[in-house]
Short mmCIF file of C-alpha atoms in Angstrom, two decimals:
data_model
loop_
_atom_site.label_atom_id
_atom_site.label_comp_id
_atom_site.label_asym_id
_atom_site.label_seq_id
_atom_site.Cartn_x
_atom_site.Cartn_y
_atom_site.Cartn_z
CA MET A 190 148.82 -33.42 -26.54
CA MET A 191 148.98 -36.15 -23.87
CA LYS A 192 152.67 -35.21 -23.37
CA GLU A 193 151.65 -31.55 -22.71
CA LEU A 194 149.17 -32.73 -20.12
CA ARG A 195 151.79 -34.92 -18.46
CA ASP A 196 154.12 -31.90 -18.33
CA LYS A 197 151.33 -29.78 -16.84
CA LEU A 198 150.59 -32.35 -14.10
CA SER A 199 154.27 -32.71 -13.50
CA SER A 200 154.58 -28.95 -12.74
CA PHE A 201 152.49 -29.29 -9.53
CA PRO A 202 154.32 -30.04 -6.31
CA PRO A 203 153.73 -33.70 -5.04
CA GLY A 204 151.68 -32.49 -2.05
CA GLU A 205 149.45 -30.10 -4.05
CA PHE A 206 146.01 -31.29 -4.89
CA ARG A 207 143.38 -28.54 -4.43
CA SER A 208 144.13 -26.58 -7.62
CA VAL A 209 145.34 -29.43 -9.84
CA TYR A 210 142.17 -30.55 -11.65
CA LYS A 211 140.71 -27.11 -12.34
CA SER A 212 144.06 -25.62 -13.39
CA SER A 213 144.69 -28.54 -15.80
CA LEU A 214 141.33 -28.35 -17.56
CA PRO A 215 142.60 -26.41 -20.58
CA ASP A 216 145.32 -29.08 -21.12
CA ILE A 217 142.87 -31.87 -20.48
CA ALA A 218 140.59 -30.40 -23.15
CA LYS A 219 143.51 -30.05 -25.68
CA ALA A 220 144.42 -33.74 -25.05
CA GLY A 221 140.84 -34.64 -26.21
CA LEU A 222 139.92 -36.15 -22.87
CA LEU A 223 136.67 -34.16 -22.74
CA ASN A 224 135.47 -35.01 -26.27
CA ALA A 225 133.22 -37.83 -25.07
CA LEU A 226 131.13 -35.20 -23.35
CA LYS A 227 129.81 -34.19 -26.73
CA ASP A 228 130.26 -36.41 -29.78
CA GLY A 229 133.53 -38.20 -29.09
CA GLY A 230 133.71 -41.94 -28.63
CA PHE A 231 134.12 -43.84 -25.35
CA ARG A 232 136.75 -46.15 -26.83
CA THR A 233 138.94 -43.16 -27.76
CA PHE A 234 138.31 -41.73 -24.28
CA HIS A 235 139.37 -44.90 -22.55
CA GLU A 236 142.44 -45.39 -24.84
CA LYS A 237 143.71 -42.08 -23.46
CA LEU A 238 142.40 -42.45 -19.88
CA ILE A 239 144.51 -45.60 -19.30
CA PHE A 240 147.68 -43.49 -19.44
CA ILE A 241 146.49 -40.91 -16.89
CA PRO A 242 147.45 -42.97 -13.75
CA SER A 243 151.12 -42.96 -15.09
CA PHE A 244 151.17 -39.15 -14.78
CA PRO A 245 151.75 -37.30 -11.49
CA HIS A 246 148.39 -36.62 -9.70
CA GLY A 247 146.90 -38.84 -12.37
CA ILE A 248 144.44 -41.04 -10.48
CA GLY A 249 142.75 -38.02 -8.85
CA VAL A 250 142.49 -36.27 -12.16
CA GLY A 251 141.14 -39.47 -13.71
CA VAL A 252 138.38 -39.70 -11.11
CA GLY A 253 137.37 -36.13 -11.98
CA LEU A 254 137.27 -37.07 -15.65
CA MET A 255 135.29 -40.32 -15.13
CA ALA A 256 132.66 -38.43 -13.12
CA GLN A 257 132.44 -35.53 -15.50
CA THR A 258 132.15 -37.69 -18.64
CA ASN A 259 129.89 -40.51 -17.46
CA VAL A 260 127.63 -38.69 -15.01
CA ALA A 261 127.08 -34.96 -15.58
CA GLY A 262 128.05 -35.33 -19.27
CA LYS A 263 125.67 -38.21 -19.85
CA ILE A 264 122.76 -36.17 -18.45
CA LEU A 265 123.49 -33.22 -20.66
CA LYS A 266 123.69 -35.51 -23.77
CA LEU A 267 120.31 -37.00 -22.84
CA VAL A 268 118.65 -33.57 -22.76
CA LEU A 269 120.30 -32.49 -26.01
CA GLY A 270 119.44 -35.81 -27.66
CA SER A 271 115.72 -35.49 -26.80
CA GLU A 272 115.88 -38.98 -25.15
CA VAL A 273 112.76 -40.36 -23.50
CA GLY A 274 112.59 -39.09 -19.93
CA ALA A 275 114.69 -35.94 -20.66
CA SER A 276 113.21 -32.48 -20.68
CA THR A 277 111.81 -31.34 -24.05
CA ASN A 278 111.67 -27.66 -22.96
CA PRO A 279 113.65 -25.59 -25.58
CA GLU A 280 115.02 -23.46 -22.71
CA SER A 281 116.28 -26.59 -20.99
CA LYS A 282 118.08 -27.65 -24.17
CA LYS A 283 119.59 -24.16 -24.55
CA LEU A 284 120.93 -24.24 -21.03
CA ALA A 285 122.28 -27.78 -21.42
CA LEU A 286 124.08 -26.83 -24.65
CA GLU A 287 125.75 -23.84 -22.91
CA LEU A 288 126.90 -26.11 -20.05
CA GLN A 289 128.08 -28.79 -22.43
CA ASP A 290 130.09 -26.31 -24.46
CA ARG A 291 131.85 -25.03 -21.38
CA LEU A 292 132.61 -28.53 -20.12
CA VAL A 293 134.02 -29.76 -23.54
CA ASN A 294 136.24 -26.72 -23.85
CA GLY A 295 137.69 -27.09 -20.34
CA LEU A 296 136.08 -23.91 -19.11
CA GLY A 297 133.83 -25.31 -16.34
CA ILE A 298 132.96 -28.22 -14.07
CA LEU A 299 129.47 -29.66 -13.41
CA GLY A 300 128.85 -31.89 -10.36
CA LEU A 301 126.04 -34.34 -9.81
CA GLY A 302 124.53 -34.62 -6.33
CA VAL A 303 122.71 -37.94 -5.64
CA SER A 304 124.06 -39.45 -2.46
CA GLU A 305 122.90 -38.26 0.94
CA PRO A 306 123.69 -39.28 4.52
CA GLY A 307 121.88 -42.59 5.23
CA TRP A 308 120.62 -43.21 1.68
CA MET A 309 122.53 -46.56 1.41
CA GLY A 310 122.56 -46.45 -2.35
CA LYS A 311 118.75 -46.42 -2.71
CA LEU A 312 116.83 -43.61 -4.39
CA THR A 313 113.78 -44.42 -2.28
CA ASN A 314 115.72 -43.32 0.80
CA LEU A 315 116.39 -39.80 -0.56
CA LYS A 316 115.05 -37.00 1.59
CA SER A 317 115.65 -34.16 -0.97
CA THR A 318 112.41 -32.94 -2.44
CA ALA A 319 111.09 -31.05 -5.44
CA LYS A 320 107.65 -29.50 -5.74
CA VAL A 321 106.09 -27.67 -8.65
CA LEU A 322 104.54 -24.38 -7.48
CA PRO A 323 101.41 -22.74 -8.91
CA SER A 324 103.69 -20.25 -10.64
CA GLY A 325 105.39 -23.07 -12.48
CA GLU A 326 108.64 -22.64 -10.54
CA ILE A 327 110.08 -25.59 -8.74
CA GLU A 328 110.84 -25.56 -5.04
CA LEU A 329 113.95 -27.59 -4.05
CA ASN A 330 115.04 -28.71 -0.59
CA PHE A 331 118.19 -30.78 -0.58
CA HIS A 332 121.28 -31.87 1.35
CA LYS A 333 123.80 -33.84 -0.64
CA GLY A 334 126.69 -35.32 1.37
CA PHE A 335 129.16 -36.07 -1.49
CA VAL A 336 129.47 -34.38 -4.87
CA THR A 337 132.49 -35.52 -6.93
CA ASN A 338 134.12 -32.53 -8.71
CA GLY A 339 131.89 -30.30 -6.61
CA ALA A 340 134.36 -28.05 -4.86
CA ASP A 341 135.17 -26.05 -8.03
CA ALA A 342 131.92 -26.72 -9.93
CA GLU A 343 130.06 -23.79 -11.45
CA GLY A 344 126.78 -25.68 -11.09
CA TYR A 345 125.22 -28.79 -9.72
CA LEU A 346 122.68 -31.35 -10.92
CA VAL A 347 120.60 -32.26 -7.95
CA VAL A 348 118.52 -35.49 -7.75
CA ALA A 349 115.32 -34.79 -5.70
CA LYS A 350 112.08 -36.70 -5.17
CA GLU A 351 108.87 -35.20 -6.69
CA GLU A 352 106.52 -36.76 -4.13
CA ASP A 353 103.36 -35.82 -6.02
CA LEU A 354 104.55 -37.79 -8.99
CA ASN A 355 106.61 -40.49 -7.10
CA ARG A 356 109.70 -39.91 -9.26
CA PHE A 357 113.18 -38.59 -8.93
CA GLY A 358 113.93 -35.54 -11.09
CA VAL A 359 117.32 -33.98 -11.94
CA PHE A 360 117.53 -30.19 -11.49
CA PHE A 361 120.23 -27.66 -12.27
CA VAL A 362 121.33 -25.39 -9.44
CA PRO A 363 124.00 -22.72 -10.30
CA ARG A 364 126.90 -22.35 -7.96
CA ASP A 365 126.07 -18.66 -7.37
CA PHE A 366 122.40 -19.35 -6.36
CA PRO A 367 121.70 -17.16 -3.37
CA GLY A 368 121.80 -19.20 -0.09
CA LEU A 369 123.53 -22.33 -1.55
CA LYS A 370 125.82 -23.77 1.12
CA VAL A 371 128.98 -25.48 -0.22
CA GLU A 372 131.29 -27.37 2.14
CA GLU A 373 134.43 -28.91 0.78
CA VAL A 374 135.20 -32.57 1.54
CA TYR A 375 138.66 -34.11 1.33
CA LEU A 376 139.45 -37.89 1.00
CA ASP A 377 142.74 -39.51 1.90
CA VAL A 378 143.20 -40.82 -1.69
CA ALA A 379 142.89 -39.32 -5.11
CA ARG A 380 142.49 -35.89 -3.57
CA GLU A 381 142.82 -34.01 -6.85
CA ALA A 382 139.15 -34.93 -7.55
CA THR A 383 137.80 -32.26 -5.17
CA HIS A 384 134.43 -33.05 -3.51
CA CYS A 385 131.88 -31.17 -1.49
CA LYS A 386 128.58 -31.20 0.36
CA ILE A 387 125.74 -28.94 -0.86
CA THR A 388 122.61 -27.75 0.98
CA GLY A 389 119.69 -25.67 -0.30
CA GLU A 390 116.48 -24.79 1.47
CA ASN A 391 113.30 -23.55 -0.21
CA PHE A 392 115.10 -22.78 -3.47
CA LYS A 393 112.78 -21.64 -6.24
CA VAL A 394 114.18 -22.39 -9.68
CA PRO A 395 112.65 -21.91 -13.15
CA SER A 396 110.82 -24.94 -14.62
CA HIS A 397 113.45 -25.27 -17.43
CA TYR A 398 116.04 -26.08 -14.75
CA GLN A 399 114.59 -29.60 -14.59
CA PHE A 400 116.77 -31.71 -16.98
CA ILE A 401 115.52 -35.26 -16.33
CA GLU A 402 112.09 -36.42 -15.30
CA ASP A 403 113.03 -39.68 -13.56
CA TYR A 404 116.63 -40.50 -12.61
CA SER A 405 115.63 -43.98 -11.47
CA LYS A 406 115.50 -45.07 -15.15
CA LEU A 407 119.09 -43.96 -15.70
CA GLY A 408 120.86 -44.33 -12.40
CA SER A 409 122.19 -47.86 -12.79
CA ASP A 410 123.55 -47.32 -16.28
CA ILE A 411 125.18 -44.01 -15.24
CA HIS A 412 126.77 -45.82 -12.27
CA LEU A 413 128.05 -48.69 -14.47
CA SER A 414 129.43 -46.25 -17.05
CA GLU A 415 131.34 -44.48 -14.28
CA MET A 416 132.62 -47.91 -12.97
CA LEU A 417 133.72 -48.81 -16.51
CA SER A 418 135.99 -45.78 -16.61
CA ALA A 419 137.14 -46.64 -13.06
CA ALA A 420 138.11 -50.10 -14.35
CA VAL A 421 140.21 -48.48 -17.11
CA LEU A 422 141.87 -46.24 -14.52
CA PHE A 423 142.65 -49.26 -12.43
CA CYS A 424 144.24 -51.01 -15.39
CA GLY A 425 146.42 -47.92 -15.92
CA ALA A 426 147.35 -47.78 -12.22
CA ILE A 427 148.41 -51.47 -12.27
CA ARG A 428 150.45 -51.03 -15.44
CA LYS A 429 152.25 -48.01 -13.90
CA ILE A 430 153.25 -50.14 -10.93
CA VAL A 431 154.46 -52.95 -13.22
CA SER A 432 156.43 -50.43 -15.25
CA ASP A 433 158.11 -48.98 -12.15
CA LEU A 434 158.87 -52.38 -10.62
CA SER A 435 160.35 -53.78 -13.78
CA GLN A 436 163.13 -51.17 -13.88
CA GLY A 437 166.49 -52.75 -13.11
CA SER A 438 167.40 -56.41 -12.61
CA GLU A 439 164.59 -58.70 -11.63
CA SER A 440 164.50 -62.16 -10.07
CA ARG A 441 162.61 -64.77 -12.02
CA GLU A 442 159.95 -64.95 -9.29
CA ARG A 443 159.20 -61.22 -9.39
CA PHE A 444 159.24 -61.27 -13.21
CA ALA A 445 156.48 -63.91 -13.10
CA VAL A 446 154.42 -61.85 -10.61
CA LEU A 447 154.75 -58.70 -12.72
CA GLY A 448 153.71 -60.65 -15.83
CA LYS A 449 150.60 -61.86 -14.11
CA LEU A 450 149.61 -58.24 -13.12
CA TRP A 451 150.24 -57.11 -16.62
CA ASP A 452 148.15 -59.96 -18.16
CA LEU A 453 145.21 -59.44 -15.73
CA SER A 454 145.12 -55.69 -16.41
CA GLY A 455 145.23 -56.43 -20.14
CA LEU A 456 142.36 -58.86 -19.97
CA LEU A 457 140.25 -56.30 -18.11
CA TYR A 458 141.19 -53.42 -20.33
CA GLY A 459 140.32 -55.49 -23.42
CA LYS A 460 136.86 -56.11 -21.95
CA CYS A 461 136.47 -52.43 -21.19
CA LEU A 462 137.24 -51.53 -24.78
CA GLU A 463 134.76 -54.14 -26.03
CA ILE A 464 132.03 -52.56 -23.92
CA SER A 465 133.13 -49.05 -25.04
CA ASP A 466 132.69 -50.17 -28.63
CA LYS A 467 129.16 -51.27 -27.85
CA LYS A 468 128.38 -47.91 -26.19
CA ASP A 469 129.78 -46.11 -29.24
CA LYS A 470 127.78 -48.20 -31.80
CA ASP A 471 124.41 -48.27 -30.03
CA PRO A 472 123.13 -45.28 -28.00
CA ASN A 473 120.52 -47.53 -26.43
CA TYR A 474 123.07 -50.12 -25.21
CA LYS A 475 122.98 -50.70 -21.44
CA ILE A 476 126.10 -51.98 -19.67
CA GLU A 477 124.00 -54.17 -17.43
CA GLU A 478 123.58 -56.54 -20.45
CA ASP A 479 127.27 -57.53 -19.95
CA HIS A 480 127.76 -56.79 -16.26
CA PRO A 481 129.46 -58.12 -14.21
CA TYR A 482 132.34 -58.48 -16.62
CA GLY A 483 135.26 -59.32 -14.29
CA TYR A 484 136.37 -55.99 -12.87
CA GLU A 485 135.65 -57.02 -9.29
CA ALA A 486 137.42 -60.35 -9.65
CA ILE A 487 140.58 -58.84 -11.31
CA LEU A 488 140.62 -55.93 -8.79
CA ASP A 489 140.66 -58.41 -5.88
CA GLU A 490 143.23 -60.64 -7.52
CA CYS A 491 145.62 -57.77 -8.41
CA ILE A 492 145.39 -56.38 -4.82
CA SER A 493 146.14 -59.81 -3.45
CA ILE A 494 149.17 -60.11 -5.74
CA LEU A 495 150.47 -56.68 -4.74
CA GLU A 496 150.15 -57.59 -1.09
CA SER A 497 152.20 -60.80 -1.71
CA ILE A 498 155.28 -59.07 -3.25
CA PRO A 499 158.20 -59.16 -0.68
CA ASN A 500 159.66 -55.85 0.49
CA PHE A 501 156.98 -53.86 -1.28
CA ASP A 502 154.24 -51.82 0.51
CA TYR A 503 151.95 -50.67 -2.28
CA LYS A 504 149.82 -48.66 0.09
CA LYS A 505 152.84 -46.58 1.05
CA GLU A 506 154.37 -46.37 -2.40
CA TYR A 507 151.11 -45.98 -4.35
CA PRO A 508 148.54 -44.67 -1.81
CA ASP A 509 145.95 -43.66 -4.51
CA ILE A 510 145.52 -47.29 -5.47
CA GLY A 511 143.38 -47.46 -2.24
CA LEU A 512 140.73 -45.44 -4.14
CA PHE A 513 139.71 -48.60 -6.08
CA CYS A 514 139.06 -50.53 -2.84
CA THR A 515 137.13 -47.59 -1.42
CA ILE A 516 134.74 -47.60 -4.39
CA HIS A 517 134.85 -51.36 -4.75
CA PRO A 518 132.22 -52.18 -7.40
CA ALA A 519 131.04 -55.36 -5.71
CA ARG A 520 129.55 -53.31 -2.91
CA SER A 521 126.90 -51.64 -5.08
CA PRO A 522 123.29 -52.81 -5.18
CA VAL A 523 123.51 -52.80 -9.01
CA TYR A 524 126.34 -55.38 -8.80
CA ILE A 525 124.34 -57.63 -6.51
CA LYS A 526 121.20 -57.41 -8.62
CA ASN A 527 123.10 -58.13 -11.92
CA ARG A 528 125.15 -60.96 -10.38
CA LEU A 529 121.98 -62.70 -9.23
CA LYS A 530 120.46 -62.26 -12.70
CA GLN A 531 123.61 -63.60 -14.31
CA SER A 532 123.72 -66.60 -11.98
CA LYS A 533 120.62 -68.00 -13.65
CA SER A 534 122.61 -68.65 -16.84
CA TRP A 535 125.33 -70.54 -14.92
CA ARG A 536 123.01 -73.43 -14.28
CA LYS A 537 122.17 -73.77 -17.99
CA PHE A 538 125.75 -73.93 -19.07
CA GLY A 539 126.41 -77.03 -21.22
CA ASN A 540 122.72 -77.72 -21.81
CA LEU A 541 122.75 -77.77 -25.62
#
């Protein structure tokens, strides 16, 4: 089925990006790349995801998949699994199940809106608000500056602050909600993952449109899950470059350089599979227990090696590789917090 997906992605012209992800969803579903949205394993998902960057338009499609699986998909799973902090409203569960079925079967896209202009990665800086009205309805006011997969989404999960309760709920807003403003956003890299801005003023939604009571308890793990898939995509992107550059006769020097890139990507991929196994075995496992796990170091080292190869401009030949520098994991507040926590164990090393 992966071959059929590759053939589908090969059928789009090189410059096309806007229709690629949505048009490929049926083939993506047939290849099993959406199974982790429901009851499929993350190891199996990542064992397939690593090949996506070797397909035409692959990195952009991979970004769409990593966001769909680890972000919107995770929230739906929490609601359906009756996790602590998720809505227990039967109507919420019914709605979440309908959305999940559409996503798994490649029939729809769901985007999550967290980031806003000026929020700097901190939920406490969010200006979007949610207020429970006497009628039981929820009034939402929001402006989200960047929603991955949002341009073609049939609905959005919006994170907004409930000021009365001092918490950050997650609320469903259908694409066809009257008055919803959607503005498409295009990046220079991985453009197949179509993004948008969304704005809503004084929206009144039913109470069962609240899916999560407090996103602040989930946010870091959801971010790290997304970055885990990004790390797998990066491994696939490096291996595609090594594969391409190893065609034909090679000097011993270049052969050594390519081997180093292959080994580094393999070490990182092995760690990603190890963490994926932990996620599969224990639903309560949090990636921050093992984070940082080397993605940042290997990303920097691989980019440095690519820049050192004579007569090779990776930015020109493989522009989508720039995505991984754009979303560099070491820039996130989660990374800094966990690195500081981890550093305490450095000092104890060797103290038996």
